[in-house]
Amino acid sequence: MPRPPAGLPRRQRLVGLWLLLSGVSLLGGAVFALWLDSLVQLRGLARLVLWLGCFSGGGTIFLVGLLLERQLFMPLRHLQAQLARLVANPDARDDHPPEGWLRGLGPDLVRIREAWRSDRGQLATAHAEGARSAARIRQELETLLQVLDTPLLLCDHHRRLLLFNQAAETMFSSLPGFGLGKRVDAILPATSLQDALQQLPAEGSPREVLVPQDDRWLRAVLRRVPGSNGETLLTLTDTTAAWTSEMGARAELAELLPALRRHSASLTSATDALAASRQAGPRDAALRERLEAVIREEGQALGEALQHMGRVMDDMHRQGERLSPLWSNDLWAALAERLPDTARRVVPIGMPAWLKGDAPALLVLLGALVEHLDRHAEPGDLEGEICLGNRQVYLDLIWRGRPLAQHQLDAWRQERLTALPLAPRVGDVLRQHASEAWSLPDPDGEHARLRLPLPAVERVGAPSPCPPPRPEFHDFGIADLPAPDAELAARTLRTLEIVAFDTETTGLELRRGDTVVSIGACRIVNARLLASDTFDLKVDPGKPIPPASTAIHGITDDDVAGAPPLAVVLPRFRDYVGDAVLLAHNAAFDLLAIQPASGEVTFDMPVLDTLLLSRALDASLDGHDLDSLAERYDLGFPPGTRHTALGDARVTAELWLALLPRLEARGIETLAQLLELQASAFDRADASAS
């Protein structure tokens, strides 16, 4: 959309100064000639020489300026534009060969350009095989990730996303701004997950944590990538459905078992009673014998069926998808990380062993047990021990004091574990592991322990270090960026996360009622424009769109009918921007458009303006509007995208990437230096900026 004029560029002021000096010199010469002519009263040739001499100064200034403009200054501007285009794109066309007094540089410039292109061609050829191999590996990896149903996230040591698969994108589809470079903290802000990420072992041993996400609970398995720069792989599973199953049909079936066993016992008792009735008399003795046989057979069959059902239930709990092999030392370490600093420490003793369990549920269960024992046991740390049994592993918590009474254990089994989804009881988690809890004294008479039998795993020895994955694909370069909490001003330009945006409005008078009808944006991460990471929304302005504005951006009242108002769109856009730096062309206009007087949504991050940056780099060149710069740097608008918010935002992002090597060539490497350069051009806004 057109922007109002804001002053003349330097070249036009210089031309004006040249013409002014020439005019002043000519006028002064004329006055001086009139004065001499009135004094001397010359005639003929002498008078002509007098007038020519007085006009010679102004004429010389004008002619020398015209000669320098034609033979030097204009060729220099053309050469500057060509060099700028070559720096941004060595394959760009050559529209301005050297001319005037710089014509002799033509062959040298052609040789430099051809040598540059030749070197780039040789370099591209040298990397062709590697690029094809990498493309094939990446294509195979992308295919594998697309068909994998388990959501995967790979983050760097600063917890920024390096890679995610389609399942993860589907899981977090409702999260605004989800994409490469997004912080895991913003995706899953649970404190338990952040603590687990800090404490991950470097050799790649897994850690498990239960994380809330909207109305779901996710089971996250975390692994540090061995031999990497702190990259971490997260695999996510929605456990809400599994817990619903645990607390639904399975729990109901488990509660029916005691009733069925009671019925079986009653049937056996009835059989005995019928047998005793034989002593009452010999009448119907044969019938009673047949009934006794039938009852015994049915009772025995019912008892066997119930025993078989119990074994099936136990197998379902032990072999369920939520029970996985755990190394006891890892379990104790995870428990120590989970417990608050004020809680008692659990000191592992004895030999470690493998067991089978649901790590998140066991950690919550043990944490509740430690809190319970804190009120019962004598002061001092607790001890944790793993004892091997017959097809089971006994997990013991030991304390100084007396064993827990049965009524205390019964009350504890009924407690709700609110940290787990659906808040199951302690007894539900024990039943999930086919376990029970009892308390017994130690032989020394001073200690007692609480014992939990858990399923054993036919596996011996400590977990071996995980081998590095093949192929290694964490090569996005995001991991090389500085920490997000580093001083932003010291960040290098290529490491900035940038959101380029543009707005279309009902008009140019934003302070007099004009407002936004469309916001478009795209993201740059690691000096790379992300193709699919975009923001594009129409906005209901709450007023008719003038035909003059529709003629520019093409948006009509029908296009925005039913669109959300600006008060709804701005928070979404703010979430999309996140911690990124904003980028726009003639940013003052667009910032005014997205920061209404209400101030409910603020954009307080640094803002870069490609108009000012181009003006600071090329103060002597004319034309710093978006069309002129796109032409200068050989950038193109796809058909129908000019004066659309997203189309202009994309070209603005490409323009930034074209300016980046030129800024670096001038020693502008950090955001602080760039903002200082940008500030120096605030008073030189281009009159034709748009």
XYZ file of C-alpha atoms in Angstrom:
690
model
C 0.000 0.000 0.000
C 1.430 3.484 -0.831
C 3.083 5.382 1.982
C 3.190 9.168 2.386
C 6.380 11.009 1.315
C 8.975 11.709 3.975
C 11.726 13.889 2.468
C 14.201 13.840 -0.426
C 17.136 11.420 -0.759
C 20.711 12.692 -0.662
C 21.302 12.593 -4.431
C 18.384 14.883 -5.134
C 19.628 17.300 -2.488
C 23.115 17.248 -4.085
C 21.649 17.936 -7.519
C 19.670 20.797 -6.050
C 22.800 22.189 -4.397
C 24.726 21.985 -7.716
C 21.997 23.831 -9.592
C 21.760 26.388 -6.802
C 25.518 27.087 -6.918
C 25.397 27.385 -10.699
C 22.436 29.759 -10.545
C 24.013 31.875 -7.805
C 27.285 32.094 -9.781
C 25.493 33.093 -12.972
C 23.368 35.646 -11.138
C 26.441 37.048 -9.399
C 28.284 37.231 -12.691
C 25.401 39.088 -14.282
C 25.252 41.632 -11.439
C 29.026 42.074 -11.566
C 28.916 42.562 -15.361
C 26.188 45.185 -15.085
C 28.170 47.026 -12.437
C 31.416 47.038 -14.521
C 29.542 47.909 -17.676
C 28.012 50.942 -15.991
C 31.430 52.080 -14.775
C 33.599 51.443 -17.839
C 31.057 51.988 -20.620
C 32.746 49.483 -22.967
C 31.647 48.949 -26.534
C 31.860 46.155 -29.083
C 34.131 43.178 -28.523
C 35.426 44.456 -25.183
C 31.914 44.531 -23.795
C 31.267 40.947 -25.030
C 34.471 39.714 -23.383
C 33.435 41.413 -20.133
C 30.063 39.669 -20.047
C 31.553 36.283 -21.023
C 34.175 36.591 -18.281
C 31.572 37.384 -15.655
C 29.417 34.408 -16.719
C 32.373 32.015 -16.998
C 32.372 31.029 -13.296
C 28.734 29.931 -13.148
C 28.934 28.335 -16.568
C 32.067 26.426 -15.597
C 30.402 25.098 -12.414
C 27.356 23.991 -14.409
C 29.337 22.362 -17.239
C 31.830 20.628 -14.902
C 28.952 19.313 -12.768
C 27.154 18.067 -15.881
C 30.338 16.427 -17.159
C 31.033 14.721 -13.809
C 27.406 13.518 -13.578
C 27.486 12.010 -17.070
C 31.000 10.581 -17.045
C 31.608 9.666 -13.383
C 28.741 9.921 -10.916
C 26.094 8.126 -13.001
C 28.526 5.318 -13.985
C 29.492 4.987 -10.302
C 25.839 4.611 -9.285
C 25.301 2.008 -11.982
C 28.448 0.190 -10.865
C 27.302 0.300 -7.235
C 23.904 -1.154 -8.156
C 25.545 -3.899 -10.224
C 27.973 -4.794 -7.424
C 25.106 -4.880 -4.919
C 23.213 -7.253 -7.194
C 26.270 -9.472 -7.685
C 26.918 -9.657 -3.924
C 23.332 -10.683 -3.300
C 23.209 -13.046 -6.297
C 26.337 -13.812 -8.370
C 24.112 -15.227 -11.134
C 22.095 -12.039 -11.528
C 21.877 -10.393 -14.956
C 24.301 -7.622 -15.991
C 22.191 -4.570 -16.924
C 24.772 -1.814 -16.372
C 28.224 -2.418 -17.888
C 30.789 0.253 -16.907
C 30.449 3.441 -18.930
C 31.911 6.941 -19.107
C 35.305 7.307 -17.454
C 34.827 3.827 -15.882
C 34.487 2.119 -19.252
C 37.996 0.689 -18.898
C 36.830 -1.362 -15.888
C 34.445 -3.363 -18.109
C 36.813 -6.231 -19.034
C 38.083 -6.501 -15.454
C 34.553 -6.597 -14.048
C 33.530 -9.238 -16.599
C 36.588 -11.334 -15.695
C 35.844 -11.042 -11.963
C 32.226 -12.030 -12.513
C 33.101 -14.973 -14.760
C 35.818 -16.172 -12.354
C 33.364 -15.915 -9.480
C 30.744 -17.888 -11.357
C 33.336 -20.443 -12.446
C 34.510 -20.988 -8.876
C 30.942 -21.368 -7.694
C 30.265 -23.850 -10.482
C 33.296 -25.935 -9.551
C 32.285 -25.842 -5.914
C 28.749 -26.912 -6.789
C 30.116 -29.781 -8.877
C 32.402 -30.870 -6.047
C 29.434 -31.033 -3.667
C 26.970 -32.557 -6.119
C 27.521 -36.161 -5.053
C 27.360 -35.288 -1.391
C 24.221 -33.244 -1.954
C 22.537 -36.096 -3.842
C 23.479 -38.535 -1.127
C 22.240 -36.191 1.594
C 19.020 -35.584 -0.348
C 18.438 -39.320 -0.697
C 19.072 -39.903 3.009
C 16.838 -37.002 3.949
C 14.078 -38.229 1.642
C 14.260 -41.693 3.180
C 14.237 -40.155 6.645
C 11.278 -37.911 5.831
C 9.374 -40.886 4.430
C 10.102 -42.867 7.583
C 9.066 -39.985 9.828
C 5.838 -39.453 7.891
C 4.686 -43.061 8.291
C 5.789 -43.257 11.930
C 2.749 -42.877 14.169
C 4.760 -41.954 17.275
C 5.302 -38.181 17.623
C 9.036 -37.348 17.636
C 10.762 -34.120 18.636
C 14.502 -33.487 18.340
C 15.806 -30.412 20.143
C 19.237 -28.875 20.650
C 20.960 -28.132 23.952
C 18.984 -24.876 24.146
C 15.730 -26.861 23.695
C 14.918 -25.504 20.230
C 13.294 -27.845 17.720
C 15.656 -29.239 15.095
C 13.298 -31.870 13.722
C 9.758 -33.154 14.140
C 7.617 -35.622 12.240
C 4.092 -35.442 10.869
C 2.632 -37.178 13.915
C 4.095 -34.457 16.161
C 2.772 -31.743 13.850
C -0.692 -33.306 14.093
C -0.470 -33.575 17.885
C 0.437 -29.880 18.242
C -1.695 -28.576 15.366
C -3.574 -26.260 17.732
C -0.365 -24.642 18.994
C 0.338 -21.307 17.221
C 3.774 -20.949 15.675
C 4.751 -24.627 16.051
C 7.792 -25.220 13.831
C 11.564 -25.408 13.615
C 13.313 -23.263 16.194
C 10.319 -23.312 18.552
C 11.272 -23.769 22.206
C 10.193 -27.030 23.866
C 9.363 -24.886 26.913
C 6.673 -23.144 24.857
C 5.272 -26.418 23.502
C 5.263 -28.392 26.774
C 5.774 -25.947 29.660
C 5.574 -28.561 32.439
C 8.240 -28.041 35.102
C 8.774 -31.794 35.458
C 9.766 -32.035 31.789
C 12.225 -29.131 32.075
C 13.785 -30.709 35.165
C 14.095 -34.059 33.394
C 15.775 -32.410 30.381
C 18.367 -30.834 32.670
C 19.211 -34.135 34.366
C 19.428 -36.446 31.334
C 22.516 -38.711 31.330
C 24.887 -38.159 28.421
C 25.193 -41.856 27.507
C 21.621 -41.973 26.167
C 19.754 -43.776 28.935
C 16.020 -43.027 28.718
C 14.025 -41.048 31.210
C 10.242 -40.989 31.396
C 7.964 -38.225 32.573
C 4.221 -37.621 32.459
C 3.366 -34.213 30.979
C -0.003 -32.419 30.763
C -0.890 -30.913 27.395
C -4.272 -29.182 27.066
C -6.791 -31.828 28.206
C -4.397 -34.740 27.607
C -1.573 -36.427 29.461
C 1.485 -37.307 27.410
C 4.089 -39.859 28.331
C 7.439 -38.445 27.219
C 10.498 -40.680 26.844
C 13.665 -38.556 26.767
C 17.058 -39.635 25.454
C 20.208 -37.607 25.019
C 21.789 -38.243 21.606
C 25.235 -39.737 22.444
C 28.219 -37.935 21.000
C 26.173 -34.866 20.025
C 26.204 -31.288 21.250
C 23.460 -31.933 23.772
C 20.685 -32.830 21.306
C 17.726 -34.621 22.895
C 15.127 -36.922 21.327
C 11.598 -36.905 22.761
C 9.025 -39.558 21.889
C 5.486 -38.808 23.000
C 2.524 -41.082 23.711
C -0.989 -40.015 24.598
C -1.626 -41.954 27.815
C -5.043 -40.481 28.541
C -6.794 -43.266 26.643
C -4.664 -45.903 28.370
C -5.546 -44.531 31.790
C -9.215 -44.414 30.828
C -8.940 -48.106 29.964
C -7.164 -48.800 33.251
C -9.872 -47.014 35.203
C -12.751 -48.316 33.043
C -13.438 -51.867 31.938
C -10.251 -53.321 33.412
C -10.879 -51.819 36.833
C -14.500 -52.950 36.755
C -13.466 -56.471 35.771
C -10.879 -56.543 38.534
C -13.484 -55.504 41.089
C -15.809 -58.324 39.917
C -13.253 -61.009 40.632
C -13.697 -61.024 44.450
C -17.467 -61.323 44.020
C -17.091 -64.251 41.631
C -14.727 -65.944 44.042
C -17.269 -65.503 46.836
C -19.922 -67.096 44.637
C -17.590 -69.994 44.021
C -17.044 -70.428 47.749
C -20.806 -70.312 48.325
C -21.319 -72.971 45.663
C -18.772 -75.208 47.365
C -20.481 -74.665 50.715
C -23.828 -75.597 49.187
C -22.290 -78.791 47.900
C -21.109 -79.669 51.378
C -24.541 -78.889 52.796
C -26.206 -81.109 50.234
C -23.816 -83.899 51.129
C -24.684 -83.458 54.795
C -28.399 -83.738 53.993
C -27.886 -87.376 53.048
C -27.888 -88.172 56.711
C -31.451 -86.956 56.999
C -32.880 -90.067 55.380
C -32.547 -92.492 52.503
C -35.353 -90.941 50.419
C -34.211 -89.499 47.041
C -30.728 -90.694 47.778
C -29.941 -91.275 44.104
C -31.081 -87.772 43.152
C -28.967 -86.223 45.848
C -25.932 -88.142 44.658
C -26.426 -86.897 41.100
C -26.847 -83.325 42.331
C -23.735 -83.625 44.437
C -21.728 -84.791 41.444
C -23.040 -82.004 39.239
C -22.428 -79.350 41.885
C -18.912 -80.598 42.529
C -18.095 -80.638 38.842
C -19.583 -77.193 38.239
C -17.919 -75.758 41.324
C -14.549 -77.182 40.348
C -14.938 -75.872 36.777
C -15.977 -72.460 38.066
C -13.010 -72.317 40.394
C -10.617 -73.276 37.592
C -12.178 -70.689 35.272
C -11.819 -68.008 37.911
C -8.202 -68.941 38.534
C -7.545 -68.803 34.809
C -9.277 -65.405 34.582
C -7.113 -64.129 37.420
C -3.975 -65.287 35.626
C -5.148 -63.584 32.426
C -5.778 -60.374 34.360
C -2.328 -60.563 35.920
C -0.773 -61.103 32.502
C -2.741 -58.162 31.090
C -1.398 -55.904 33.818
C 2.172 -57.190 33.650
C 2.387 -57.275 29.851
C 0.394 -54.099 29.205
C 1.811 -51.483 26.874
C 2.471 -49.149 29.794
C 4.892 -51.521 31.574
C 8.437 -51.329 30.280
C 11.846 -52.554 31.497
C 13.437 -50.240 34.059
C 16.924 -50.223 35.565
C 16.506 -49.707 39.311
C 19.342 -47.157 39.554
C 17.597 -45.031 36.920
C 14.356 -45.282 38.888
C 16.039 -44.161 42.133
C 17.812 -41.294 40.318
C 14.553 -40.123 38.713
C 12.832 -40.271 42.108
C 15.583 -38.152 43.675
C 15.157 -35.559 40.920
C 11.403 -35.500 41.428
C 11.344 -35.121 45.192
C 11.415 -31.543 46.527
C 14.486 -30.311 48.358
C 12.617 -30.414 51.664
C 11.729 -34.105 51.330
C 13.781 -36.973 52.692
C 16.447 -38.419 50.471
C 16.171 -42.008 49.296
C 19.625 -43.621 49.332
C 19.889 -46.722 47.090
C 21.580 -49.739 48.729
C 22.276 -53.286 47.616
C 22.644 -54.576 44.068
C 20.689 -52.887 41.257
C 18.408 -54.989 39.095
C 15.926 -54.825 36.243
C 12.202 -54.633 36.863
C 9.100 -53.995 34.804
C 6.793 -51.084 35.483
C 5.173 -47.848 34.409
C 7.893 -45.351 35.310
C 5.724 -42.184 35.557
C 3.123 -43.952 37.718
C 5.771 -45.581 39.928
C 7.517 -42.255 40.495
C 4.282 -40.597 41.605
C 3.467 -43.619 43.771
C 6.882 -43.641 45.438
C 6.768 -39.868 45.912
C 3.427 -40.196 47.715
C 4.858 -43.033 49.804
C 7.902 -40.966 50.836
C 5.552 -38.156 51.888
C 3.460 -40.676 53.854
C 6.532 -42.128 55.586
C 7.721 -38.632 56.460
C 4.838 -38.446 58.922
C 5.443 -41.943 60.327
C 9.161 -42.758 60.342
C 11.801 -41.404 62.649
C 14.017 -38.553 61.349
C 16.674 -39.523 58.845
C 17.072 -40.518 55.210
C 15.251 -43.478 53.731
C 16.974 -46.369 51.983
C 15.853 -48.063 48.811
C 16.719 -51.663 48.030
C 15.892 -54.091 45.241
C 15.608 -57.743 46.295
C 15.281 -60.609 43.824
C 12.455 -63.064 44.388
C 10.829 -65.945 42.535
C 9.770 -64.394 39.188
C 9.371 -61.103 41.000
C 11.473 -58.186 42.159
C 10.817 -56.669 45.565
C 11.167 -52.912 45.812
C 11.739 -52.021 49.474
C 11.717 -48.662 51.206
C 13.526 -48.892 54.572
C 13.333 -46.517 57.520
C 14.259 -46.437 61.185
C 11.169 -47.200 63.228
C 8.238 -49.557 63.392
C 6.372 -51.188 60.474
C 3.185 -49.629 59.197
C -0.025 -51.033 60.603
C -2.505 -52.735 58.304
C -5.092 -49.997 58.731
C -2.482 -47.415 57.652
C -1.742 -49.422 54.513
C -5.471 -49.779 53.763
C -5.959 -46.036 54.089
C -2.944 -45.362 51.896
C -4.308 -47.664 49.149
C -7.420 -45.481 48.950
C -5.490 -42.215 48.493
C -5.829 -40.489 45.141
C -2.694 -39.724 43.121
C -3.782 -36.371 41.710
C -0.532 -35.901 39.781
C -1.606 -38.724 37.438
C -4.384 -38.438 34.842
C -7.844 -39.325 36.142
C -6.402 -39.324 39.705
C -6.249 -43.106 40.254
C -6.016 -44.577 43.730
C -2.806 -46.105 45.036
C -4.535 -49.458 44.858
C -5.245 -48.951 41.144
C -1.559 -48.389 40.391
C -0.611 -51.424 42.489
C -3.178 -53.528 40.642
C -1.799 -52.252 37.329
C 1.541 -53.787 38.324
C -0.091 -56.966 39.732
C 1.397 -55.845 43.036
C 0.462 -55.407 46.661
C 2.054 -53.559 49.560
C 2.911 -54.858 53.001
C 5.153 -53.722 55.816
C 7.534 -55.900 57.831
C 10.283 -55.387 60.422
C 13.969 -55.906 59.761
C 15.825 -58.578 61.765
C 17.873 -55.897 63.560
C 14.751 -54.716 65.365
C 15.510 -51.044 64.589
C 14.379 -50.739 60.986
C 11.223 -51.537 59.071
C 10.445 -51.681 55.386
C 7.541 -51.360 52.980
C 7.703 -53.968 50.241
C 6.235 -53.699 46.753
C 6.533 -56.836 44.561
C 6.959 -55.910 40.892
C 7.260 -57.979 37.699
C 10.809 -59.126 36.942
C 12.625 -58.841 33.634
C 14.757 -61.691 32.276
C 17.753 -59.449 31.804
C 21.024 -59.074 33.672
C 23.748 -56.443 33.747
C 23.598 -52.679 33.664
C 22.209 -50.959 30.540
C 24.869 -50.545 27.878
C 25.476 -47.173 26.213
C 23.202 -46.631 23.255
C 25.041 -46.567 19.880
C 24.674 -43.356 17.856
C 21.787 -43.508 15.389
C 22.392 -44.059 11.662
C 22.095 -41.923 9.702
C 22.772 -38.789 11.729
C 20.284 -36.235 10.570
C 20.395 -33.442 13.156
C 21.959 -31.004 10.720
C 19.558 -28.061 10.662
C 22.142 -25.683 12.100
C 19.742 -24.425 14.766
C 21.873 -26.122 17.383
C 24.698 -23.689 16.571
C 22.632 -20.655 17.519
C 23.435 -18.909 20.813
C 21.312 -19.412 23.899
C 17.942 -17.610 23.743
C 18.664 -15.925 27.056
C 21.950 -14.411 25.769
C 21.998 -10.677 25.320
C 19.983 -10.130 22.182
C 22.018 -7.147 21.063
C 25.148 -9.324 20.808
C 23.475 -11.916 18.584
C 24.942 -12.250 15.116
C 22.624 -11.485 12.220
C 22.581 -15.016 10.844
C 21.522 -16.452 14.190
C 18.499 -14.202 14.587
C 15.023 -15.690 14.424
C 13.086 -13.194 12.325
C 9.411 -12.833 11.465
C 8.836 -10.739 8.341
C 5.335 -9.274 8.230
C 3.151 -6.866 6.299
C -0.327 -5.414 6.707
C -3.023 -4.261 4.331
C -5.365 -1.559 5.628
C -8.528 0.323 4.795
C -6.422 3.426 4.113
C -3.366 5.413 5.099
C -4.867 7.484 7.908
C -4.289 5.045 10.749
C -4.579 7.776 13.392
C -7.949 8.826 11.962
C -9.808 5.528 11.910
C -8.201 3.377 9.196
C -7.428 -0.147 10.354
C -6.074 -3.536 9.306
C -7.839 -5.867 6.866
C -5.074 -8.472 6.481
C -1.880 -9.582 8.267
C 0.680 -11.849 6.623
C 3.990 -13.104 7.971
C 6.689 -15.717 7.409
C 9.610 -16.922 9.501
C 13.388 -16.888 8.955
C 15.434 -19.294 11.095
C 19.204 -19.667 10.806
C 19.238 -17.338 7.753
C 16.767 -19.615 5.953
C 13.229 -18.735 4.894
C 10.881 -21.504 6.021
C 8.532 -22.269 3.168
C 5.499 -23.506 5.104
C 5.835 -21.574 8.362
C 3.472 -18.708 7.587
C 0.751 -16.580 9.150
C -2.004 -15.280 6.879
C -5.333 -14.009 8.213
C -8.000 -11.654 6.963
C -9.326 -9.175 9.546
C -12.818 -7.738 9.856
C -12.201 -3.954 10.054
C -15.699 -3.246 11.369
C -16.255 -0.679 8.601
C -16.579 -0.667 4.786
C -13.344 -0.902 2.784
C -13.008 2.122 0.462
C -12.896 1.281 -3.274
C -9.576 3.169 -3.584
C -7.968 0.771 -1.098
C -9.578 -2.290 -2.687
C -8.061 -1.201 -6.006
C -4.611 -1.553 -4.413
C -4.784 -4.749 -2.319
C -7.855 -6.368 -3.888
C -9.611 -7.116 -0.584
C -13.363 -6.459 -0.610
C -16.014 -6.364 2.093
C -17.092 -9.879 1.076
C -13.536 -11.158 1.613
C -13.522 -10.088 5.267
C -17.127 -11.036 6.022
C -17.020 -13.501 8.918
C -13.306 -12.900 9.568
C -12.206 -12.357 13.190
C -11.748 -8.770 14.404
C -8.340 -7.257 15.049
C -8.675 -7.809 18.821
C -8.807 -11.566 18.150
C -6.155 -11.705 15.411
C -3.480 -9.683 17.226
C -3.009 -12.182 20.138
C -2.694 -14.984 17.581
C -0.094 -13.015 15.663
C 1.767 -12.200 18.893
C 1.886 -15.917 19.730
C 3.184 -16.630 16.216
C 5.972 -14.055 16.596
C 7.116 -15.469 19.947
C 10.662 -14.356 20.775
C 11.570 -13.466 17.185
C 12.747 -10.095 15.841
C 10.213 -8.321 13.619
C 11.041 -7.297 10.041
C 9.000 -5.090 7.719
C 9.385 -2.672 4.829
C 8.597 0.847 6.047
C 7.993 -0.726 9.455
C 6.708 2.468 11.105
C 3.428 2.195 9.198
C 2.883 -1.515 9.893
C 3.798 -1.171 13.582
C 1.264 1.606 13.956
C -1.313 -0.661 12.325
C -0.800 -3.578 14.747
C -0.449 -1.520 17.927
C -3.849 0.090 18.512
C -4.429 2.635 21.234
C -5.916 0.020 23.595
C -2.453 -1.484 24.073
C -3.807 -4.934 25.010
C -1.177 -6.618 22.798
C 2.328 -5.165 22.730
C 5.167 -5.824 20.318
C 8.202 -4.815 22.350
C 10.848 -6.756 20.443
C 13.461 -5.119 18.128
C 12.132 -4.166 14.683
C 14.149 -4.117 11.469
C 13.148 -2.025 8.466
C 14.436 -3.017 5.015
C 13.612 0.468 3.712
C 15.933 2.143 6.206
C 18.613 -0.528 5.846
C 18.688 -0.155 2.068
C 18.800 3.617 2.405
C 21.707 3.358 4.858
C 23.625 1.014 2.546
C 22.985 2.946 -0.679
C 22.297 6.548 0.250
C 23.351 7.761 -3.194
C 20.929 5.510 -5.098
C 17.366 6.467 -5.947
C 14.366 4.261 -5.259
C 14.079 2.296 -2.034
C 10.461 1.254 -2.374
C 9.740 -2.478 -2.390
C 9.262 -2.664 -6.161
C 12.549 -0.868 -6.879
C 14.490 -3.024 -4.417
C 12.935 -6.215 -5.784
C 14.068 -5.134 -9.246
C 17.533 -4.157 -7.968
C 18.138 -7.491 -6.238
C 16.449 -9.595 -8.921
C 13.576 -10.666 -6.667
C 10.208 -11.517 -8.108
C 6.599 -11.346 -6.956
C 4.604 -14.430 -7.967
C 1.556 -13.419 -10.011
C -1.172 -11.893 -7.889
C 0.905 -11.551 -4.701
C 1.987 -7.904 -4.894
C 0.117 -5.797 -2.345
C -1.032 -8.900 -0.501
C 0.148 -9.112 3.100
C 1.783 -12.532 2.809
C 3.210 -11.848 -0.667
C 4.871 -8.599 0.417
C 6.101 -10.232 3.644
C 7.799 -13.028 1.662
C 9.567 -10.588 -0.654
C 10.604 -8.517 2.377
C 12.127 -11.671 3.883
C 13.968 -12.427 0.628
C 15.166 -8.823 0.519
C 16.613 -9.211 4.027
C 18.504 -12.329 2.927
C 19.842 -10.349 -0.066
C 20.980 -7.476 2.165
C 22.594 -9.804 4.703
C 25.895 -10.491 2.842
C 26.284 -6.789 2.079
C 25.840 -5.910 5.738
C 28.409 -8.529 6.764
C 30.851 -7.221 4.158
C 30.723 -3.851 5.938
C 31.404 -5.343 9.362
C 27.761 -5.195 10.489
C 27.603 -8.548 12.263
C 25.487 -8.099 15.406
C 21.974 -6.865 16.046
C 23.307 -3.896 18.021
C 25.441 -2.749 15.093
C 22.535 -3.219 12.709
C 20.144 -1.168 14.832
C 22.741 1.613 15.028
C 23.071 1.600 11.238
C 19.303 1.593 10.858
C 18.949 4.521 13.266
C 21.329 6.581 11.127
C 18.851 6.384 8.221
C 15.702 7.468 10.067
C 15.891 10.961 8.569
C 16.373 9.711 5.024
C 13.104 7.868 4.323
C 12.473 7.360 0.632
C 9.661 9.429 -0.798
C 8.390 6.505 -2.902
C 8.477 3.824 -0.230
C 5.699 1.274 -0.338
